[in-house]
Coordinates of C-alpha atoms and ligand atoms in Angstrom, one line a residue:
M243 CA 8.0 -4.6 -3.6
A244 CA 7.3 -1.7 -1.3
L245 CA 3.6 -0.8 -1.0
I246 CA 1.9 2.2 0.6
E247 CA -1.1 0.4 2.1
G248 CA -2.7 3.5 3.4
F249 CA -2.4 7.3 3.6
R250 CA -4.1 9.7 5.8
V251 CA -4.1 13.5 5.3
Q252 CA -5.5 15.9 7.9
N253 CA -6.0 19.6 7.6
Y254 CA -4.3 19.9 4.3
R255 CA -6.4 22.3 2.2
A256 CA -9.7 20.7 1.4
L257 CA -8.5 17.4 2.9
R258 CA -9.7 18.0 6.4
D259 CA -9.5 14.3 7.2
V260 CA -9.1 11.9 4.3
T261 CA -7.8 8.3 4.4
V262 CA -7.2 6.0 1.5
G263 CA -6.5 2.3 2.2
K264 CA -5.6 0.8 5.5
L265 CA -3.9 2.3 8.6
S266 CA -2.6 0.8 11.8
S267 CA -5.5 2.3 13.6
Q268 CA -8.0 1.3 10.9
Q269 CA -7.2 -2.3 10.3
G270 CA -10.7 -2.9 8.8
G271 CA -9.8 -1.1 5.6
A272 CA -8.4 -3.0 2.6
P273 CA -4.9 -1.9 1.6
L274 CA -4.3 0.2 -1.5
T275 CA -3.8 -1.7 -4.7
P276 CA -0.5 -1.4 -6.5
F277 CA -2.3 0.7 -9.1
T278 CA -4.6 3.3 -7.6
V279 CA -6.7 5.9 -9.4
V280 CA -8.6 8.8 -7.9
I281 CA -11.4 10.4 -9.8
G282 CA -13.8 13.2 -9.2
K283 CA -15.3 16.5 -10.4
N284 CA -13.4 19.7 -10.7
G285 CA -12.4 21.2 -7.3
V286 CA -13.0 18.1 -5.2
G287 CA -9.3 17.8 -4.1
K288 CA -7.6 15.5 -6.6
S289 CA -4.7 17.8 -7.2
T290 CA -4.5 18.4 -3.4
L291 CA -4.2 14.7 -2.7
F292 CA -1.5 14.4 -5.4
D293 CA 0.2 17.4 -3.9
A294 CA -0.1 15.9 -0.4
F295 CA 2.3 13.2 -1.5
G296 CA 4.5 15.8 -3.1
F297 CA 4.5 17.9 0.1
V298 CA 5.7 15.0 2.3
A299 CA 8.4 14.3 -0.2
D300 CA 9.4 18.0 -0.3
C301 CA 9.5 18.1 3.5
L302 CA 12.2 15.5 3.4
T303 CA 14.2 16.9 0.4
H304 CA 14.0 20.5 1.7
D305 CA 12.5 21.3 5.0
V306 CA 8.9 21.8 6.2
E307 CA 9.0 25.6 5.8
Q308 CA 10.4 25.5 2.3
A309 CA 7.9 22.8 1.4
C310 CA 5.1 25.1 2.6
D311 CA 6.5 28.1 0.8
M312 CA 6.9 26.5 -2.6
K313 CA 5.2 28.6 -5.3
Q314 CA 2.2 26.3 -5.9
R315 CA 1.5 26.2 -2.1
G316 CA 1.9 29.7 -0.9
G317 CA 2.7 29.1 2.8
F318 CA 1.4 27.2 5.8
E319 CA -1.7 29.4 6.4
R320 CA -3.0 28.8 2.9
L321 CA -2.3 25.1 3.1
R322 CA -4.0 24.5 6.4
S323 CA -7.7 23.7 6.0
R324 CA -9.9 26.7 6.5
G325 CA -11.7 26.8 9.9
T326 CA -9.1 24.9 11.9
T327 CA -6.0 25.7 14.0
D328 CA -4.9 22.1 14.2
P329 CA -1.6 21.0 12.8
I330 CA -1.3 19.6 9.3
R331 CA -0.8 15.8 9.7
F332 CA 0.1 12.9 7.5
E333 CA 0.2 9.2 8.2
I334 CA 1.8 6.7 5.9
Y335 CA 1.1 3.0 6.5
Y336 CA 3.6 1.0 4.4
R337 CA 5.1 -2.4 3.9
E338 CA 8.6 -2.8 2.6
A339 CA 7.8 -6.1 1.0
K340 CA 5.2 -8.8 1.2
G341 CA 5.3 -10.6 4.5
E342 CA 7.3 -7.8 6.2
R343 CA 5.7 -6.1 9.2
P344 CA 4.0 -2.9 8.2
M345 CA 5.5 0.4 9.3
T346 CA 3.7 3.6 10.2
Y347 CA 5.1 7.1 9.8
E348 CA 3.3 10.0 11.4
L349 CA 4.2 13.6 10.8
S350 CA 2.6 16.7 12.3
I351 CA 3.5 20.2 11.2
A352 CA 2.4 23.3 13.1
L353 CA 3.3 27.0 13.5
D354 CA 5.8 28.1 16.1
E355 CA 5.4 31.3 18.2
T356 CA 7.1 33.3 15.4
G357 CA 4.6 32.1 12.9
R358 CA 6.9 29.7 11.0
P359 CA 6.1 26.1 10.3
F360 CA 8.0 23.4 12.2
V361 CA 7.9 19.7 12.8
E362 CA 5.7 19.3 15.8
S363 CA 6.0 15.6 16.1
E364 CA 7.3 12.6 14.1
V365 CA 6.8 8.9 14.9
L366 CA 7.9 5.7 13.2
K367 CA 6.4 2.6 14.6
Q368 CA 6.1 -1.1 14.0
R369 CA 4.8 -4.2 15.7
R370 CA 7.3 -6.3 17.6
K371 CA 9.0 -9.1 15.8
G372 CA 6.8 -12.1 15.4
Q373 CA 3.6 -10.3 16.1
S374 CA 1.1 -10.1 13.3
Y375 CA -1.6 -8.5 15.3
G376 CA -1.8 -5.9 18.1
R377 CA -0.6 -2.4 18.4
P378 CA 2.7 -1.1 16.9
Y379 CA 5.4 0.4 19.1
P380 CA 7.5 3.4 18.2
F381 CA 11.2 3.1 17.3
L382 CA 11.4 6.8 16.6
R383 CA 9.4 9.3 18.7
L384 CA 10.1 13.0 18.5
T385 CA 8.2 16.0 19.8
H386 CA 9.5 19.5 19.1
G387 CA 12.8 17.9 18.0
K388 CA 13.3 16.0 21.2
G389 CA 12.7 12.3 21.9
M390 CA 13.9 8.8 21.7
V391 CA 15.1 6.5 19.0
W392 CA 15.6 2.7 19.0
A393 CA 18.6 1.4 17.0
G394 CA 18.9 -1.8 14.9
E395 CA 16.3 -3.9 13.2
E396 CA 14.2 -5.0 16.1
A397 CA 14.0 -2.8 19.1
V398 CA 10.9 -0.8 19.9
E399 CA 9.6 1.1 22.8
V400 CA 8.5 -1.3 25.5
E401 CA 6.6 0.1 28.4
G402 CA 8.2 -0.7 31.8
V403 CA 11.6 -1.4 30.4
E404 CA 13.9 1.3 31.7
E405 CA 17.2 0.0 30.5
D406 CA 17.4 -0.8 26.9
R407 CA 20.7 -0.6 25.2
A408 CA 19.1 0.1 21.8
Q409 CA 17.4 3.1 23.1
A410 CA 18.9 6.6 22.9
S411 CA 17.6 10.1 23.4
V412 CA 18.0 12.6 20.6
E413 CA 17.7 16.3 20.1
L414 CA 17.6 17.9 16.7
T415 CA 19.2 21.3 16.1
D416 CA 16.8 22.3 13.3
L417 CA 13.1 22.0 14.0
R418 CA 12.2 22.5 10.4
Q419 CA 14.1 19.5 9.2
L420 CA 12.5 16.0 9.4
G421 CA 14.2 13.8 12.0
I422 CA 14.2 11.0 9.5
A423 CA 16.3 13.2 7.2
T424 CA 19.3 13.1 9.6
L425 CA 18.7 9.9 11.6
G426 CA 18.2 8.1 8.3
T427 CA 21.8 8.7 7.4
L428 CA 23.1 6.8 10.4
K429 CA 24.1 3.2 10.1
E430 CA 22.7 2.3 13.5
H431 CA 19.2 3.1 12.2
P432 CA 18.6 0.9 9.2
R433 CA 14.8 1.0 9.4
I434 CA 14.8 4.8 9.4
K435 CA 17.3 4.7 6.5
R436 CA 15.1 2.4 4.4
F437 CA 12.0 4.5 5.0
R438 CA 13.9 7.7 4.2
D439 CA 15.3 6.1 1.0
F440 CA 11.8 5.0 0.1
L441 CA 10.4 8.5 0.5
K442 CA 13.3 10.0 -1.4
G443 CA 12.6 7.7 -4.3
W444 CA 9.0 8.9 -4.8
Y445 CA 8.5 10.2 -8.4
L446 CA 5.8 12.8 -9.0
S447 CA 5.5 13.4 -12.7
Y448 CA 5.4 16.9 -14.0
F449 CA 6.0 15.9 -17.6
Y450 CA 5.3 18.3 -20.3
P451 CA 5.9 17.5 -24.0
D452 CA 8.1 20.5 -24.8
A453 CA 10.5 19.3 -22.2
A454 CA 11.0 16.2 -24.2
R455 CA 11.8 18.2 -27.3
G456 CA 14.8 20.0 -25.9
L457 CA 18.2 18.8 -27.0
P458 CA 20.0 18.3 -23.7
S459 CA 23.7 18.2 -23.7
A460 CA 25.1 14.8 -24.1
G461 CA 25.6 12.4 -21.2
P462 CA 23.8 9.3 -20.4
Q463 CA 21.4 9.4 -17.4
K464 CA 19.9 6.4 -15.7
H465 CA 16.4 7.7 -14.8
L466 CA 13.8 10.0 -16.3
N467 CA 13.5 13.2 -14.3
I468 CA 10.1 14.6 -13.3
H469 CA 9.7 17.0 -16.2
G470 CA 11.0 14.5 -18.8
D471 CA 13.5 16.9 -20.2
N472 CA 16.3 14.4 -20.0
I473 CA 14.5 11.8 -22.1
G474 CA 17.3 11.9 -24.7
N475 CA 19.9 11.2 -22.0
V476 CA 17.9 8.3 -20.7
V477 CA 17.7 6.9 -24.2
Q478 CA 21.4 7.4 -24.5
F479 CA 22.0 5.6 -21.2
M480 CA 19.9 2.6 -22.4
E481 CA 21.7 2.7 -25.8
Q482 CA 25.2 2.7 -24.3
R483 CA 24.9 0.9 -21.0
E484 CA 22.1 -1.6 -21.4
N485 CA 22.2 -4.6 -23.6
T486 CA 21.5 -3.3 -27.1
E487 CA 19.2 -6.1 -28.0
R488 CA 17.1 -5.5 -24.9
F489 CA 17.0 -1.8 -25.7
K490 CA 15.8 -2.5 -29.3
L491 CA 13.1 -4.7 -27.9
I492 CA 11.9 -2.0 -25.5
L493 CA 11.7 0.5 -28.4
S494 CA 9.8 -1.9 -30.5
R495 CA 7.4 -2.7 -27.7
I496 CA 6.8 0.9 -27.1
A497 CA 6.4 1.6 -30.8
A498 CA 3.7 -1.1 -31.1
K499 CA 1.6 0.7 -28.5
I500 CA 1.7 4.1 -30.0
P501 CA -0.7 4.5 -32.9
G502 CA 0.9 5.8 -36.1
V503 CA 4.4 4.8 -35.0
K504 CA 5.9 1.9 -36.8
S505 CA 9.3 1.9 -35.2
I506 CA 11.5 4.0 -33.0
D507 CA 15.3 4.1 -33.1
T508 CA 18.2 6.3 -32.3
R509 CA 21.0 8.0 -34.1
V510 CA 24.1 9.2 -32.5
T511 CA 25.3 12.6 -33.7
D512 CA 28.9 13.7 -34.3
D513 CA 28.9 15.4 -30.9
K514 CA 27.7 12.2 -29.4
R515 CA 24.1 13.2 -28.7
V516 CA 21.4 10.6 -29.1
L517 CA 18.5 11.6 -31.3
L518 CA 15.3 9.7 -31.1
R519 CA 13.7 8.9 -34.4
F520 CA 10.1 7.9 -34.9
N521 CA 9.2 6.2 -38.1
D522 CA 5.5 6.4 -39.1
G523 CA 5.7 4.1 -42.1
A524 CA 4.3 6.7 -44.5
F525 CA 7.4 8.6 -45.2
A526 CA 10.8 7.2 -46.0
D527 CA 12.6 9.5 -43.6
P528 CA 11.8 9.3 -39.9
F529 CA 10.8 12.2 -37.7
F530 CA 12.9 13.4 -34.8
A531 CA 11.4 13.8 -31.3
Q532 CA 11.3 17.6 -31.9
Q533 CA 8.8 17.1 -34.7
M534 CA 6.6 14.5 -32.9
S535 CA 3.2 15.3 -31.4
D536 CA 2.6 16.0 -27.8
G537 CA 0.6 12.9 -27.2
T538 CA 3.2 10.6 -28.8
L539 CA 6.0 12.1 -26.7
K540 CA 3.8 11.8 -23.6
V541 CA 3.0 8.1 -24.1
F542 CA 6.7 7.5 -25.0
A543 CA 7.8 9.1 -21.8
Y544 CA 5.4 7.2 -19.6
L545 CA 6.3 3.9 -21.2
L546 CA 10.0 4.6 -21.0
L547 CA 9.5 5.3 -17.3
M548 CA 7.7 2.0 -16.9
E549 CA 10.6 0.2 -18.6
D550 CA 13.2 1.6 -16.2
P551 CA 15.0 -1.5 -14.8
E552 CA 15.1 0.2 -11.4
P553 CA 11.9 2.2 -11.3
P554 CA 11.0 4.6 -8.5
P555 CA 9.1 2.7 -5.7
F556 CA 6.1 5.1 -6.0
I557 CA 5.0 7.0 -9.1
C558 CA 2.3 9.7 -9.0
I559 CA 0.8 11.0 -12.3
E560 CA -1.8 13.7 -12.5
E561 CA -4.3 13.5 -15.4
P562 CA -2.2 11.4 -17.8
E563 CA -5.1 11.7 -20.2
N564 CA -4.4 15.3 -21.3
G565 CA -3.7 15.4 -25.0
L566 CA -4.2 11.6 -25.5
Y567 CA -6.6 9.9 -27.9
H568 CA -9.3 8.1 -26.0
K569 CA -8.5 4.6 -27.2
L570 CA -4.9 5.1 -26.1
L571 CA -6.1 5.7 -22.5
E572 CA -7.3 2.2 -22.0
T573 CA -4.0 0.9 -23.3
L574 CA -2.2 3.2 -20.9
A575 CA -4.3 2.2 -17.9
H576 CA -3.5 -1.5 -18.7
E577 CA 0.2 -0.7 -19.0
F578 CA 0.2 1.1 -15.7
R579 CA -1.6 -1.8 -14.0
A580 CA 0.7 -4.4 -15.6
H581 CA 3.8 -2.7 -14.5
A582 CA 2.5 -1.9 -11.0
N583 CA 1.6 -5.6 -10.5
G584 CA 4.7 -6.8 -12.3
K585 CA 8.2 -7.8 -11.4
K586 CA 9.8 -7.8 -7.9
N587 CA 10.7 -4.1 -7.8
A588 CA 7.6 -3.0 -9.5
P589 CA 6.5 0.6 -8.8
Q590 CA 3.3 1.5 -7.0
I591 CA 1.4 3.8 -9.3
F592 CA -1.0 6.5 -8.2
V593 CA -3.0 8.4 -10.8
T594 CA -5.7 11.1 -10.8
T595 CA -8.0 11.4 -13.8
H596 CA -11.1 12.9 -15.3
Q597 CA -11.4 10.4 -18.1
P598 CA -14.1 7.7 -18.2
Y599 CA -12.1 5.8 -21.0
F600 CA -9.2 5.5 -18.6
V601 CA -11.5 4.3 -15.8
D602 CA -13.1 1.7 -18.1
A603 CA -10.0 -0.4 -17.8
L604 CA -10.1 -0.4 -14.0
S605 CA -11.6 -2.5 -11.3
P606 CA -13.7 -1.0 -8.5
D607 CA -11.1 -1.7 -5.8
E608 CA -8.5 0.3 -7.8
V609 CA -10.7 3.4 -8.0
W610 CA -11.5 6.1 -5.4
I611 CA -13.9 8.9 -5.9
L612 CA -13.4 12.2 -4.3
E613 CA -16.4 14.5 -3.6
K614 CA -16.9 17.7 -1.8
G615 CA -19.0 17.5 1.3
S616 CA -21.6 20.2 2.2
D617 CA -19.1 21.6 4.8
G618 CA -16.6 22.3 1.9
Y619 CA -14.2 19.5 2.9
S620 CA -13.4 16.5 0.6
V621 CA -14.8 13.1 1.2
I622 CA -13.3 10.0 -0.4
R623 CA -14.9 6.6 -1.0
R624 CA -13.6 3.5 -2.6
V625 CA -15.7 2.4 -5.5
S626 CA -15.7 -1.2 -4.5
D627 CA -17.6 -0.2 -1.4
L628 CA -20.5 0.9 -3.6
E629 CA -22.5 -2.3 -3.7
I630 CA -24.6 -1.4 -6.8
V631 CA -21.5 -0.4 -8.8
K632 CA -19.7 -3.5 -7.9
N633 CA -22.6 -5.7 -9.0
L634 CA -22.9 -3.8 -12.3
V635 CA -19.2 -4.2 -13.0
D636 CA -19.5 -7.9 -12.1
E637 CA -22.2 -8.1 -14.8
G638 CA -19.7 -6.7 -17.3
L639 CA -20.5 -3.0 -17.4
P640 CA -17.4 -0.9 -17.7
L641 CA -16.6 1.3 -14.7
G642 CA -15.9 4.5 -16.7
G643 CA -19.3 4.2 -18.3
L644 CA -21.0 3.9 -14.9
W645 CA -19.2 7.0 -13.7
Y646 CA -20.2 8.8 -16.8
S647 CA -23.8 7.8 -16.1
D648 CA -23.5 9.2 -12.5
Y649 CA -23.7 5.8 -10.7
L650 CA -20.6 6.7 -8.7
E651 CA -21.5 10.0 -7.2
A652 CA -23.3 10.2 -3.9
S653 CA -24.5 13.8 -4.6
Ligands
ATP160 N1 -7.1 25.9 2.9 C1 -8.1 25.4 2.3 N2 -9.1 24.9 3.1 C2 -10.2 24.3 2.6 N3 -10.4 24.2 1.2 C3 -9.4 24.6 0.4 C4 -8.2 25.2 0.9 N4 -7.4 25.6 -0.1 C5 -8.1 25.2 -1.2 N5 -9.3 24.6 -0.9 C6 -10.3 24.1 -1.8 O1 -9.7 23.0 -2.5 C7 -10.2 22.9 -3.8 C8 -9.1 22.7 -4.8 O2 -9.0 21.3 -5.0 P1 -8.1 20.7 -6.2 O3 -7.4 21.7 -6.9 O4 -7.3 19.6 -5.5 O5 -9.3 20.1 -7.1 P2 -9.2 19.1 -8.2 O6 -10.0 17.9 -7.9 O7 -7.8 18.9 -8.6 O8 -9.9 19.9 -9.4 P3 -9.7 19.9 -11.0 O9 -10.3 18.7 -11.5 O10 -10.4 21.1 -11.4 O11 -8.2 20.0 -11.2 C9 -10.9 24.1 -4.1 O12 -12.3 23.9 -4.3 C10 -10.7 25.0 -2.9 O13 -11.9 25.6 -2.6
MG161 MG1 -6.7 19.3 -10.3

């Protein structure tokens, strides 16, 4: 499974310079766990970190200017950390699978002379084949849309080698588009293609219960969308295309985890829509999704997302706790962890939360605490680096309880 081992954000709102996990330049850090959770008080930068992932994904899907101008962001000047004129930068340190050489993607976005954001530089690099230590070498290097790219699976920039058949110079026509967006469509650049596909596959959840209550027009769909308003279509897909027995099993597994739900099944209407029916055991007739509570629909959506046979490689969820009963939170945390550490194509899951009950289910290396420094910029620490907390957890104290009792905060 693909794993983001580290992520660095610079000059993005309150994240002046924040790193989670391991980078090629910071090999001392431990890689991110498949399930990673960020906690912290109001206003410390949790949503900003969540949005930093979303921003990088939007830069690829749209372009850097559109990504900056999206409604929740309000333009480059608002996004750039106050008090600096440096570019906004991101670094992703990632491994396609266990045992593969890690890859680093660096992206720098600045303002051009007309005041519009553009891609200042972009680098993809990797160690040479057979090297498990030492510095990585670029196989894509672009500055202001111009640079070099190395084709195939192996070639990288090697100093002193003038003639390299894999090497080609490139010049982009649109400085607001990422180079990986175009080069990643070319057959001769399989590594760029795989990275681009990985980034394209990121799933940032913006689920809201009412979306799941709509009655979308019929038509099976394979994957749940970010708002969850195609939940009926996904169920329809599973009902029609998947093995029926497997689908029933999934529904009963999900039902067992939602309190007050005895069973879930489906009914196909005359116009071939699939209605989700929840049976609570108390009434003879089941309830339809439209009548179900917010929390039930939310848990159902998350669990269905987890059951996707081809899940997104990377899933981000902000505050999954909203509207959920506290005991369900621990179950949900365990579910996320089990899926993130599960089968071969398991998703990596990144969650922000306020909820100690959710954190109770976690281990110190899975949790990062964001705080606001005295200079107004965010600081992040991994809870496993707090010796006292680690010892208390080893003694059996639940992590959320320790957070609640202020053991995790520096200030
Ligand atoms: N350009 C900027 N430069 C520096 N700081 C900024 C900038 N834009 C916003 N901020 C700060 O970032 C913080 C917002 O952080 P964010 O919304 O990520 O917090 P949060 O941890 O999600 O909080 P909550 O728990 O309330 O949702 C605010 O405190 C704001 O002061
Ligand atoms: Mg927030």
